[in-house]
Amino acid sequence: MVLKPKVKAPSPELIGKTQTILNRHSLNTICIAAKCPNIAECYARGTATFLILGNICTRRCKFCNVFYGKPFEIDETEPKRIAQAVKEMELSYVVITSVDRDDLSDFGSKQFFNVTKKIQKYTPNTKIELLTPDFQGHNGALQRVIAARPYKLAHNIETVERLFKTIKSAGSYKRSLSVLETYAKSGIKTKSSVMVGLGETKQELLQSFQDLANAGVSQLTIGQYLQPSPTNYSVQKYYTQAEYDELAQLAKEYGIKHVVSGILVRSSYYAEIY
């Protein structure tokens, strides 16, 4: 029997400075919205993954803790507030992600562009990673975020093809691969992430590694799915670190250059070092 990993509760002393800056600028983070287990460590390092376009999602994925419902109007001041926070936090690397905004004609891509350009203006040396939704595969939206010229583009495939519709009912496995392929063809570093413990088989994971490599993904994170609430999808298996090490090696053998794999690894965890 593999025991559930222990996660340290966030400490007010550790997260205070970062949270103060975020509160001052009225900003959302995926760290809080998704109940990330690494929040204390990341906040203590002065890093955070900014969540743009509000904190209410138009999709209800079974693994995710972000609120589902009707989102608010786009806040036009958000790009400037994020850029100011990035400058105050003296970040050399920042990750920007968002809820799904299927209610918008551009699926939120303009806000990604505007946030990126504002950060580039305020802190030109800050490297920016955009972790985007699939934008329903809309080419105009994809080309818009590419045109922002971030340091890295990411889109999380999350799980294997067989489980995709169960976990992400509004998404499409092949569409996610197409998004990643479009990003990779732009010449910008392209990254994805896979959760394990959802009931996938090893062979299915290997097929996903092959699919990601074929799409041009050069960076991959692999981490344990942890059920954020009793209403979310149940954990089917807890992997050992030895299994994570094996998966990392196998993913590299399929052609993915950089792989970070471990129990508490998340897409944005220590994103600045790989």
PDB file of C-alpha atoms in Angstrom:
ATOM      1  CA  MET A   1       0.000   0.000   0.000  1.00  0.00           C
ATOM      2  CA  VAL A   2       1.303   3.444  -0.957  1.00  0.00           C
ATOM      3  CA  LEU A   3       0.537   6.122   1.603  1.00  0.00           C
ATOM      4  CA  LYS A   4      -0.943   9.451   0.606  1.00  0.00           C
ATOM      5  CA  PRO A   5       1.802  12.112   0.509  1.00  0.00           C
ATOM      6  CA  LYS A   6       1.867  14.574   3.377  1.00  0.00           C
ATOM      7  CA  VAL A   7       1.475  18.231   2.421  1.00  0.00           C
ATOM      8  CA  LYS A   8       2.554  21.091   4.664  1.00  0.00           C
ATOM      9  CA  ALA A   9      -0.179  23.584   5.455  1.00  0.00           C
ATOM     10  CA  PRO A  10       0.547  27.130   4.267  1.00  0.00           C
ATOM     11  CA  SER A  11       2.165  29.240   6.975  1.00  0.00           C
ATOM     12  CA  PRO A  12       1.008  32.866   7.371  1.00  0.00           C
ATOM     13  CA  GLU A  13       4.583  33.872   8.180  1.00  0.00           C
ATOM     14  CA  LEU A  14       5.882  32.415   4.922  1.00  0.00           C
ATOM     15  CA  ILE A  15       3.214  33.677   2.569  1.00  0.00           C
ATOM     16  CA  GLY A  16       2.649  37.082   4.156  1.00  0.00           C
ATOM     17  CA  LYS A  17       4.812  39.297   1.934  1.00  0.00           C
ATOM     18  CA  THR A  18       3.664  37.749  -1.339  1.00  0.00           C
ATOM     19  CA  GLN A  19       0.019  37.744  -0.289  1.00  0.00           C
ATOM     20  CA  THR A  20       0.248  41.393   0.751  1.00  0.00           C
ATOM     21  CA  ILE A  21       1.419  42.389  -2.731  1.00  0.00           C
ATOM     22  CA  LEU A  22      -1.260  40.277  -4.396  1.00  0.00           C
ATOM     23  CA  ASN A  23      -3.964  41.741  -2.170  1.00  0.00           C
ATOM     24  CA  ARG A  24      -2.753  45.290  -2.777  1.00  0.00           C
ATOM     25  CA  HIS A  25      -3.244  44.829  -6.503  1.00  0.00           C
ATOM     26  CA  SER A  26      -6.418  42.706  -6.156  1.00  0.00           C
ATOM     27  CA  LEU A  27      -4.940  39.788  -8.090  1.00  0.00           C
ATOM     28  CA  ASN A  28      -5.914  36.130  -8.324  1.00  0.00           C
ATOM     29  CA  THR A  29      -3.512  33.193  -8.284  1.00  0.00           C
ATOM     30  CA  ILE A  30      -4.053  29.612  -9.381  1.00  0.00           C
ATOM     31  CA  CYS A  31      -2.130  28.719  -6.222  1.00  0.00           C
ATOM     32  CA  ILE A  32      -5.155  29.591  -4.094  1.00  0.00           C
ATOM     33  CA  ALA A  33      -7.923  28.845  -6.603  1.00  0.00           C
ATOM     34  CA  ALA A  34      -6.714  25.289  -7.238  1.00  0.00           C
ATOM     35  CA  LYS A  35      -5.546  24.585  -3.656  1.00  0.00           C
ATOM     36  CA  CYS A  36      -2.005  23.865  -4.820  1.00  0.00           C
ATOM     37  CA  PRO A  37      -0.008  21.818  -2.266  1.00  0.00           C
ATOM     38  CA  ASN A  38       3.122  23.893  -2.929  1.00  0.00           C
ATOM     39  CA  ILE A  39       1.641  27.281  -2.076  1.00  0.00           C
ATOM     40  CA  ALA A  40       3.658  27.794   1.124  1.00  0.00           C
ATOM     41  CA  GLU A  41       6.969  26.976  -0.544  1.00  0.00           C
ATOM     42  CA  CYS A  42       6.327  29.097  -3.631  1.00  0.00           C
ATOM     43  CA  TYR A  43       5.023  32.099  -1.708  1.00  0.00           C
ATOM     44  CA  ALA A  44       8.032  31.885   0.597  1.00  0.00           C
ATOM     45  CA  ARG A  45      10.257  32.116  -2.499  1.00  0.00           C
ATOM     46  CA  GLY A  46       8.325  35.187  -3.639  1.00  0.00           C
ATOM     47  CA  THR A  47       6.759  33.472  -6.643  1.00  0.00           C
ATOM     48  CA  ALA A  48       3.183  32.937  -7.754  1.00  0.00           C
ATOM     49  CA  THR A  49       1.266  31.888 -10.846  1.00  0.00           C
ATOM     50  CA  PHE A  50      -1.112  34.690 -11.750  1.00  0.00           C
ATOM     51  CA  LEU A  51      -4.666  33.738 -12.694  1.00  0.00           C
ATOM     52  CA  ILE A  52      -6.136  36.200 -15.185  1.00  0.00           C
ATOM     53  CA  LEU A  53      -9.652  36.720 -16.551  1.00  0.00           C
ATOM     54  CA  GLY A  54     -11.254  36.229 -13.145  1.00  0.00           C
ATOM     55  CA  ASN A  55     -11.567  33.185 -10.914  1.00  0.00           C
ATOM     56  CA  ILE A  56     -14.788  31.710 -12.323  1.00  0.00           C
ATOM     57  CA  CYS A  57     -14.433  29.136 -15.101  1.00  0.00           C
ATOM     58  CA  THR A  58     -16.855  28.292 -17.914  1.00  0.00           C
ATOM     59  CA  ARG A  59     -15.858  24.623 -17.736  1.00  0.00           C
ATOM     60  CA  ARG A  60     -16.328  22.094 -14.952  1.00  0.00           C
ATOM     61  CA  CYS A  61     -13.402  19.671 -15.075  1.00  0.00           C
ATOM     62  CA  LYS A  62     -13.620  16.840 -12.555  1.00  0.00           C
ATOM     63  CA  PHE A  63     -10.067  17.240 -11.273  1.00  0.00           C
ATOM     64  CA  CYS A  64     -10.177  21.006 -10.776  1.00  0.00           C
ATOM     65  CA  ASN A  65     -11.123  23.096  -7.748  1.00  0.00           C
ATOM     66  CA  VAL A  66     -11.634  26.406  -9.588  1.00  0.00           C
ATOM     67  CA  PHE A  67     -15.169  27.812  -9.319  1.00  0.00           C
ATOM     68  CA  TYR A  68     -17.554  27.075 -12.201  1.00  0.00           C
ATOM     69  CA  GLY A  69     -20.210  29.532 -13.322  1.00  0.00           C
ATOM     70  CA  LYS A  70     -20.852  32.738 -15.228  1.00  0.00           C
ATOM     71  CA  PRO A  71     -17.681  34.874 -15.228  1.00  0.00           C
ATOM     72  CA  PHE A  72     -17.536  38.622 -14.729  1.00  0.00           C
ATOM     73  CA  GLU A  73     -16.642  41.140 -17.417  1.00  0.00           C
ATOM     74  CA  ILE A  74     -12.967  41.467 -18.355  1.00  0.00           C
ATOM     75  CA  ASP A  75     -11.050  43.870 -16.123  1.00  0.00           C
ATOM     76  CA  GLU A  76      -9.113  46.171 -18.442  1.00  0.00           C
ATOM     77  CA  THR A  77      -6.867  47.301 -15.573  1.00  0.00           C
ATOM     78  CA  GLU A  78      -5.650  43.778 -14.831  1.00  0.00           C
ATOM     79  CA  PRO A  79      -2.591  43.819 -17.156  1.00  0.00           C
ATOM     80  CA  LYS A  80      -1.185  46.934 -15.489  1.00  0.00           C
ATOM     81  CA  ARG A  81      -1.837  45.620 -11.973  1.00  0.00           C
ATOM     82  CA  ILE A  82      -0.077  42.347 -12.753  1.00  0.00           C
ATOM     83  CA  ALA A  83       2.885  44.165 -14.284  1.00  0.00           C
ATOM     84  CA  GLN A  84       3.154  46.356 -11.189  1.00  0.00           C
ATOM     85  CA  ALA A  85       3.066  43.297  -8.916  1.00  0.00           C
ATOM     86  CA  VAL A  86       5.729  41.523 -10.985  1.00  0.00           C
ATOM     87  CA  LYS A  87       7.938  44.590 -10.639  1.00  0.00           C
ATOM     88  CA  GLU A  88       7.352  44.871  -6.878  1.00  0.00           C
ATOM     89  CA  MET A  89       8.089  41.180  -6.394  1.00  0.00           C
ATOM     90  CA  GLU A  90      11.240  41.568  -8.518  1.00  0.00           C
ATOM     91  CA  LEU A  91      10.386  38.434 -10.458  1.00  0.00           C
ATOM     92  CA  SER A  92      12.848  37.228 -13.054  1.00  0.00           C
ATOM     93  CA  TYR A  93      10.323  34.608 -14.186  1.00  0.00           C
ATOM     94  CA  VAL A  94       6.536  34.717 -14.088  1.00  0.00           C
ATOM     95  CA  VAL A  95       3.771  32.306 -15.087  1.00  0.00           C
ATOM     96  CA  ILE A  96       0.431  33.612 -16.354  1.00  0.00           C
ATOM     97  CA  THR A  97      -2.555  31.284 -16.618  1.00  0.00           C
ATOM     98  CA  SER A  98      -6.323  31.667 -16.758  1.00  0.00           C
ATOM     99  CA  VAL A  99      -9.700  30.103 -16.318  1.00  0.00           C
ATOM    100  CA  ASP A 100     -11.454  28.950 -19.489  1.00  0.00           C
ATOM    101  CA  ARG A 101     -13.456  31.780 -21.033  1.00  0.00           C
ATOM    102  CA  ASP A 102     -15.610  30.071 -23.645  1.00  0.00           C
ATOM    103  CA  ASP A 103     -18.050  32.961 -23.236  1.00  0.00           C
ATOM    104  CA  LEU A 104     -15.695  35.367 -25.037  1.00  0.00           C
ATOM    105  CA  SER A 105     -15.302  35.643 -28.803  1.00  0.00           C
ATOM    106  CA  ASP A 106     -11.496  35.609 -28.448  1.00  0.00           C
ATOM    107  CA  PHE A 107     -11.610  33.048 -25.587  1.00  0.00           C
ATOM    108  CA  GLY A 108      -9.494  35.393 -23.467  1.00  0.00           C
ATOM    109  CA  SER A 109      -6.476  35.461 -25.779  1.00  0.00           C
ATOM    110  CA  LYS A 110      -6.405  39.275 -25.972  1.00  0.00           C
ATOM    111  CA  GLN A 111      -5.950  39.497 -22.217  1.00  0.00           C
ATOM    112  CA  PHE A 112      -3.006  37.089 -22.397  1.00  0.00           C
ATOM    113  CA  PHE A 113      -1.491  39.325 -25.071  1.00  0.00           C
ATOM    114  CA  ASN A 114      -2.127  42.525 -23.109  1.00  0.00           C
ATOM    115  CA  VAL A 115      -0.743  41.131 -19.842  1.00  0.00           C
ATOM    116  CA  THR A 116       2.390  39.891 -21.601  1.00  0.00           C
ATOM    117  CA  LYS A 117       3.049  43.195 -23.322  1.00  0.00           C
ATOM    118  CA  LYS A 118       2.504  45.174 -20.123  1.00  0.00           C
ATOM    119  CA  ILE A 119       4.972  42.997 -18.179  1.00  0.00           C
ATOM    120  CA  GLN A 120       7.483  43.328 -21.015  1.00  0.00           C
ATOM    121  CA  LYS A 121       7.122  47.103 -20.738  1.00  0.00           C
ATOM    122  CA  TYR A 122       7.498  47.289 -16.945  1.00  0.00           C
ATOM    123  CA  THR A 123      10.209  44.630 -16.521  1.00  0.00           C
ATOM    124  CA  PRO A 124      11.785  43.837 -19.916  1.00  0.00           C
ATOM    125  CA  ASN A 125      14.136  41.210 -18.483  1.00  0.00           C
ATOM    126  CA  THR A 126      11.399  39.127 -16.862  1.00  0.00           C
ATOM    127  CA  LYS A 127      10.851  35.806 -18.618  1.00  0.00           C
ATOM    128  CA  ILE A 128       7.158  35.105 -19.168  1.00  0.00           C
ATOM    129  CA  GLU A 129       5.503  31.704 -19.407  1.00  0.00           C
ATOM    130  CA  LEU A 130       1.919  31.619 -20.669  1.00  0.00           C
ATOM    131  CA  LEU A 131      -0.042  28.567 -19.535  1.00  0.00           C
ATOM    132  CA  THR A 132      -3.139  28.788 -21.701  1.00  0.00           C
ATOM    133  CA  PRO A 133      -6.430  26.961 -22.117  1.00  0.00           C
ATOM    134  CA  ASP A 134      -7.147  25.402 -25.511  1.00  0.00           C
ATOM    135  CA  PHE A 135      -9.103  28.454 -26.795  1.00  0.00           C
ATOM    136  CA  GLN A 136     -11.354  25.803 -28.420  1.00  0.00           C
ATOM    137  CA  GLY A 137      -8.547  25.367 -30.924  1.00  0.00           C
ATOM    138  CA  HIS A 138      -9.280  28.752 -32.519  1.00  0.00           C
ATOM    139  CA  ASN A 139      -6.262  29.595 -34.667  1.00  0.00           C
ATOM    140  CA  GLY A 140      -6.694  33.347 -34.310  1.00  0.00           C
ATOM    141  CA  ALA A 141      -6.509  33.062 -30.525  1.00  0.00           C
ATOM    142  CA  LEU A 142      -3.452  30.805 -30.692  1.00  0.00           C
ATOM    143  CA  GLN A 143      -1.662  33.137 -33.086  1.00  0.00           C
ATOM    144  CA  ARG A 144      -2.453  36.089 -30.827  1.00  0.00           C
ATOM    145  CA  VAL A 145      -0.644  34.609 -27.815  1.00  0.00           C
ATOM    146  CA  ILE A 146       2.223  33.531 -30.062  1.00  0.00           C
ATOM    147  CA  ALA A 147       2.472  37.122 -31.321  1.00  0.00           C
ATOM    148  CA  ALA A 148       3.021  38.298 -27.735  1.00  0.00           C
ATOM    149  CA  ARG A 149       6.385  36.447 -27.907  1.00  0.00           C
ATOM    150  CA  PRO A 150       6.558  35.058 -24.380  1.00  0.00           C
ATOM    151  CA  TYR A 151       9.593  33.081 -23.277  1.00  0.00           C
ATOM    152  CA  LYS A 152       7.560  29.874 -23.068  1.00  0.00           C
ATOM    153  CA  LEU A 153       4.115  28.627 -24.097  1.00  0.00           C
ATOM    154  CA  ALA A 154       2.345  25.877 -22.187  1.00  0.00           C
ATOM    155  CA  HIS A 155      -0.900  23.964 -22.383  1.00  0.00           C
ATOM    156  CA  ASN A 156      -1.622  21.062 -20.062  1.00  0.00           C
ATOM    157  CA  ILE A 157      -2.906  17.850 -21.574  1.00  0.00           C
ATOM    158  CA  GLU A 158      -3.489  16.615 -17.982  1.00  0.00           C
ATOM    159  CA  THR A 159      -4.313  12.947 -18.690  1.00  0.00           C
ATOM    160  CA  VAL A 160      -4.246  10.103 -21.201  1.00  0.00           C
ATOM    161  CA  GLU A 161      -6.600   9.912 -24.163  1.00  0.00           C
ATOM    162  CA  ARG A 162      -8.943   7.267 -22.693  1.00  0.00           C
ATOM    163  CA  LEU A 163      -9.638   9.333 -19.570  1.00  0.00           C
ATOM    164  CA  PHE A 164      -9.659  12.740 -21.220  1.00  0.00           C
ATOM    165  CA  LYS A 165     -13.417  13.123 -21.721  1.00  0.00           C
ATOM    166  CA  THR A 166     -14.080  11.828 -18.214  1.00  0.00           C
ATOM    167  CA  ILE A 167     -11.696  14.316 -16.620  1.00  0.00           C
ATOM    168  CA  LYS A 168     -12.066  17.233 -19.065  1.00  0.00           C
ATOM    169  CA  SER A 169     -15.496  16.784 -20.645  1.00  0.00           C
ATOM    170  CA  ALA A 170     -15.457  20.103 -22.523  1.00  0.00           C
ATOM    171  CA  GLY A 171     -12.012  19.504 -23.977  1.00  0.00           C
ATOM    172  CA  SER A 172     -10.510  17.235 -26.612  1.00  0.00           C
ATOM    173  CA  TYR A 173      -7.301  15.217 -26.411  1.00  0.00           C
ATOM    174  CA  LYS A 174      -6.524  15.713 -30.093  1.00  0.00           C
ATOM    175  CA  ARG A 175      -7.354  19.419 -29.893  1.00  0.00           C
ATOM    176  CA  SER A 176      -4.944  19.858 -26.994  1.00  0.00           C
ATOM    177  CA  LEU A 177      -2.221  18.134 -29.005  1.00  0.00           C
ATOM    178  CA  SER A 178      -2.994  20.438 -31.924  1.00  0.00           C
ATOM    179  CA  VAL A 179      -2.653  23.494 -29.670  1.00  0.00           C
ATOM    180  CA  LEU A 180       0.742  22.287 -28.481  1.00  0.00           C
ATOM    181  CA  GLU A 181       1.865  21.557 -32.031  1.00  0.00           C
ATOM    182  CA  THR A 182       0.876  25.073 -33.126  1.00  0.00           C
ATOM    183  CA  TYR A 183       2.851  26.548 -30.239  1.00  0.00           C
ATOM    184  CA  ALA A 184       5.895  24.391 -30.964  1.00  0.00           C
ATOM    185  CA  LYS A 185       5.930  25.333 -34.653  1.00  0.00           C
ATOM    186  CA  SER A 186       6.269  28.991 -33.636  1.00  0.00           C
ATOM    187  CA  GLY A 187       9.761  28.282 -32.334  1.00  0.00           C
ATOM    188  CA  ILE A 188       8.814  29.198 -28.757  1.00  0.00           C
ATOM    189  CA  LYS A 189       9.661  26.665 -26.042  1.00  0.00           C
ATOM    190  CA  THR A 190       6.596  24.487 -25.518  1.00  0.00           C
ATOM    191  CA  LYS A 191       5.584  22.702 -22.336  1.00  0.00           C
ATOM    192  CA  SER A 192       2.822  20.429 -21.074  1.00  0.00           C
ATOM    193  CA  SER A 193       1.854  18.586 -17.912  1.00  0.00           C
ATOM    194  CA  VAL A 194       0.367  15.219 -17.005  1.00  0.00           C
ATOM    195  CA  MET A 195      -1.296  14.163 -13.757  1.00  0.00           C
ATOM    196  CA  VAL A 196      -1.060  10.531 -12.687  1.00  0.00           C
ATOM    197  CA  GLY A 197      -3.226   8.574 -10.293  1.00  0.00           C
ATOM    198  CA  LEU A 198      -6.440   8.968 -12.288  1.00  0.00           C
ATOM    199  CA  GLY A 199      -6.639   5.340 -13.377  1.00  0.00           C
ATOM    200  CA  GLU A 200      -4.307   5.460 -16.371  1.00  0.00           C
ATOM    201  CA  THR A 201      -2.093   2.533 -17.354  1.00  0.00           C
ATOM    202  CA  LYS A 202       1.633   2.688 -17.962  1.00  0.00           C
ATOM    203  CA  GLN A 203       1.134   1.902 -21.637  1.00  0.00           C
ATOM    204  CA  GLU A 204      -1.345   4.766 -21.955  1.00  0.00           C
ATOM    205  CA  LEU A 205       1.165   7.138 -20.378  1.00  0.00           C
ATOM    206  CA  LEU A 206       3.828   6.007 -22.824  1.00  0.00           C
ATOM    207  CA  GLN A 207       1.453   6.712 -25.704  1.00  0.00           C
ATOM    208  CA  SER A 208       0.828  10.204 -24.331  1.00  0.00           C
ATOM    209  CA  PHE A 209       4.571  10.799 -24.047  1.00  0.00           C
ATOM    210  CA  GLN A 210       4.911   9.792 -27.684  1.00  0.00           C
ATOM    211  CA  ASP A 211       2.001  12.037 -28.688  1.00  0.00           C
ATOM    212  CA  LEU A 212       3.501  15.006 -26.839  1.00  0.00           C
ATOM    213  CA  ALA A 213       6.923  14.445 -28.373  1.00  0.00           C
ATOM    214  CA  ASN A 214       5.365  14.217 -31.837  1.00  0.00           C
ATOM    215  CA  ALA A 215       3.595  17.532 -31.187  1.00  0.00           C
ATOM    216  CA  GLY A 216       6.934  19.194 -30.485  1.00  0.00           C
ATOM    217  CA  VAL A 217       6.700  19.478 -26.701  1.00  0.00           C
ATOM    218  CA  SER A 218      10.182  19.910 -25.235  1.00  0.00           C
ATOM    219  CA  GLN A 219       9.285  20.224 -21.539  1.00  0.00           C
ATOM    220  CA  LEU A 220       6.995  18.057 -19.431  1.00  0.00           C
ATOM    221  CA  THR A 221       5.969  17.913 -15.793  1.00  0.00           C
ATOM    222  CA  ILE A 222       4.488  14.776 -14.235  1.00  0.00           C
ATOM    223  CA  GLY A 223       2.823  14.924 -10.826  1.00  0.00           C
ATOM    224  CA  GLN A 224       0.433  13.143  -8.506  1.00  0.00           C
ATOM    225  CA  TYR A 225      -3.254  13.982  -8.794  1.00  0.00           C
ATOM    226  CA  LEU A 226      -4.552  14.990  -5.363  1.00  0.00           C
ATOM    227  CA  GLN A 227      -8.310  15.242  -4.892  1.00  0.00           C
ATOM    228  CA  PRO A 228      -8.951  18.894  -3.901  1.00  0.00           C
ATOM    229  CA  SER A 229     -12.419  18.239  -2.443  1.00  0.00           C
ATOM    230  CA  PRO A 230     -14.809  15.316  -1.834  1.00  0.00           C
ATOM    231  CA  THR A 231     -16.829  16.308  -4.917  1.00  0.00           C
ATOM    232  CA  ASN A 232     -13.865  16.024  -7.281  1.00  0.00           C
ATOM    233  CA  TYR A 233     -12.649  12.899  -9.059  1.00  0.00           C
ATOM    234  CA  SER A 234     -11.232  10.279  -6.686  1.00  0.00           C
ATOM    235  CA  VAL A 235      -7.560   9.330  -6.629  1.00  0.00           C
ATOM    236  CA  GLN A 236      -7.116   5.852  -8.089  1.00  0.00           C
ATOM    237  CA  LYS A 237      -3.452   5.363  -7.214  1.00  0.00           C
ATOM    238  CA  TYR A 238      -0.578   7.038  -5.380  1.00  0.00           C
ATOM    239  CA  TYR A 239       2.707   6.629  -7.225  1.00  0.00           C
ATOM    240  CA  THR A 240       6.078   6.141  -5.538  1.00  0.00           C
ATOM    241  CA  GLN A 241       9.034   8.406  -6.302  1.00  0.00           C
ATOM    242  CA  ALA A 242      10.736   5.440  -7.962  1.00  0.00           C
ATOM    243  CA  GLU A 243       7.820   5.244 -10.392  1.00  0.00           C
ATOM    244  CA  TYR A 244       8.082   8.979 -11.092  1.00  0.00           C
ATOM    245  CA  ASP A 245      11.779   8.587 -11.830  1.00  0.00           C
ATOM    246  CA  GLU A 246      11.015   5.771 -14.245  1.00  0.00           C
ATOM    247  CA  LEU A 247       8.323   7.804 -16.020  1.00  0.00           C
ATOM    248  CA  ALA A 248      10.716  10.736 -16.397  1.00  0.00           C
ATOM    249  CA  GLN A 249      13.327   8.511 -17.999  1.00  0.00           C
ATOM    250  CA  LEU A 250      10.778   6.949 -20.349  1.00  0.00           C
ATOM    251  CA  ALA A 251       9.440  10.362 -21.402  1.00  0.00           C
ATOM    252  CA  LYS A 252      12.976  11.463 -22.242  1.00  0.00           C
ATOM    253  CA  GLU A 253      13.495   8.308 -24.284  1.00  0.00           C
ATOM    254  CA  TYR A 254      10.460   9.289 -26.352  1.00  0.00           C
ATOM    255  CA  GLY A 255      12.157  12.581 -27.183  1.00  0.00           C
ATOM    256  CA  ILE A 256      10.983  15.080 -24.561  1.00  0.00           C
ATOM    257  CA  LYS A 257      14.142  16.962 -23.590  1.00  0.00           C
ATOM    258  CA  HIS A 258      13.299  18.229 -20.106  1.00  0.00           C
ATOM    259  CA  VAL A 259      11.119  16.272 -17.674  1.00  0.00           C
ATOM    260  CA  VAL A 260      10.372  17.048 -14.026  1.00  0.00           C
ATOM    261  CA  SER A 261       8.539  14.218 -12.285  1.00  0.00           C
ATOM    262  CA  GLY A 262       7.529  13.812  -8.653  1.00  0.00           C
ATOM    263  CA  ILE A 263       4.704  13.527  -6.165  1.00  0.00           C
ATOM    264  CA  LEU A 264       4.108  17.252  -5.642  1.00  0.00           C
ATOM    265  CA  VAL A 265       5.317  18.450  -9.038  1.00  0.00           C
ATOM    266  CA  ARG A 266       2.872  20.825 -10.700  1.00  0.00           C
ATOM    267  CA  SER A 267       3.021  22.596 -14.047  1.00  0.00           C
ATOM    268  CA  SER A 268       4.348  25.856 -12.600  1.00  0.00           C
ATOM    269  CA  TYR A 269       6.435  24.382  -9.773  1.00  0.00           C
ATOM    270  CA  TYR A 270       9.988  25.782 -10.055  1.00  0.00           C
ATOM    271  CA  ALA A 271       9.119  26.682 -13.646  1.00  0.00           C
ATOM    272  CA  GLU A 272      12.013  29.131 -13.734  1.00  0.00           C
ATOM    273  CA  ILE A 273      14.721  26.469 -13.523  1.00  0.00           C
ATOM    274  CA  TYR A 274      13.826  24.253 -16.486  1.00  0.00           C
TER     275      TYR A 274
END
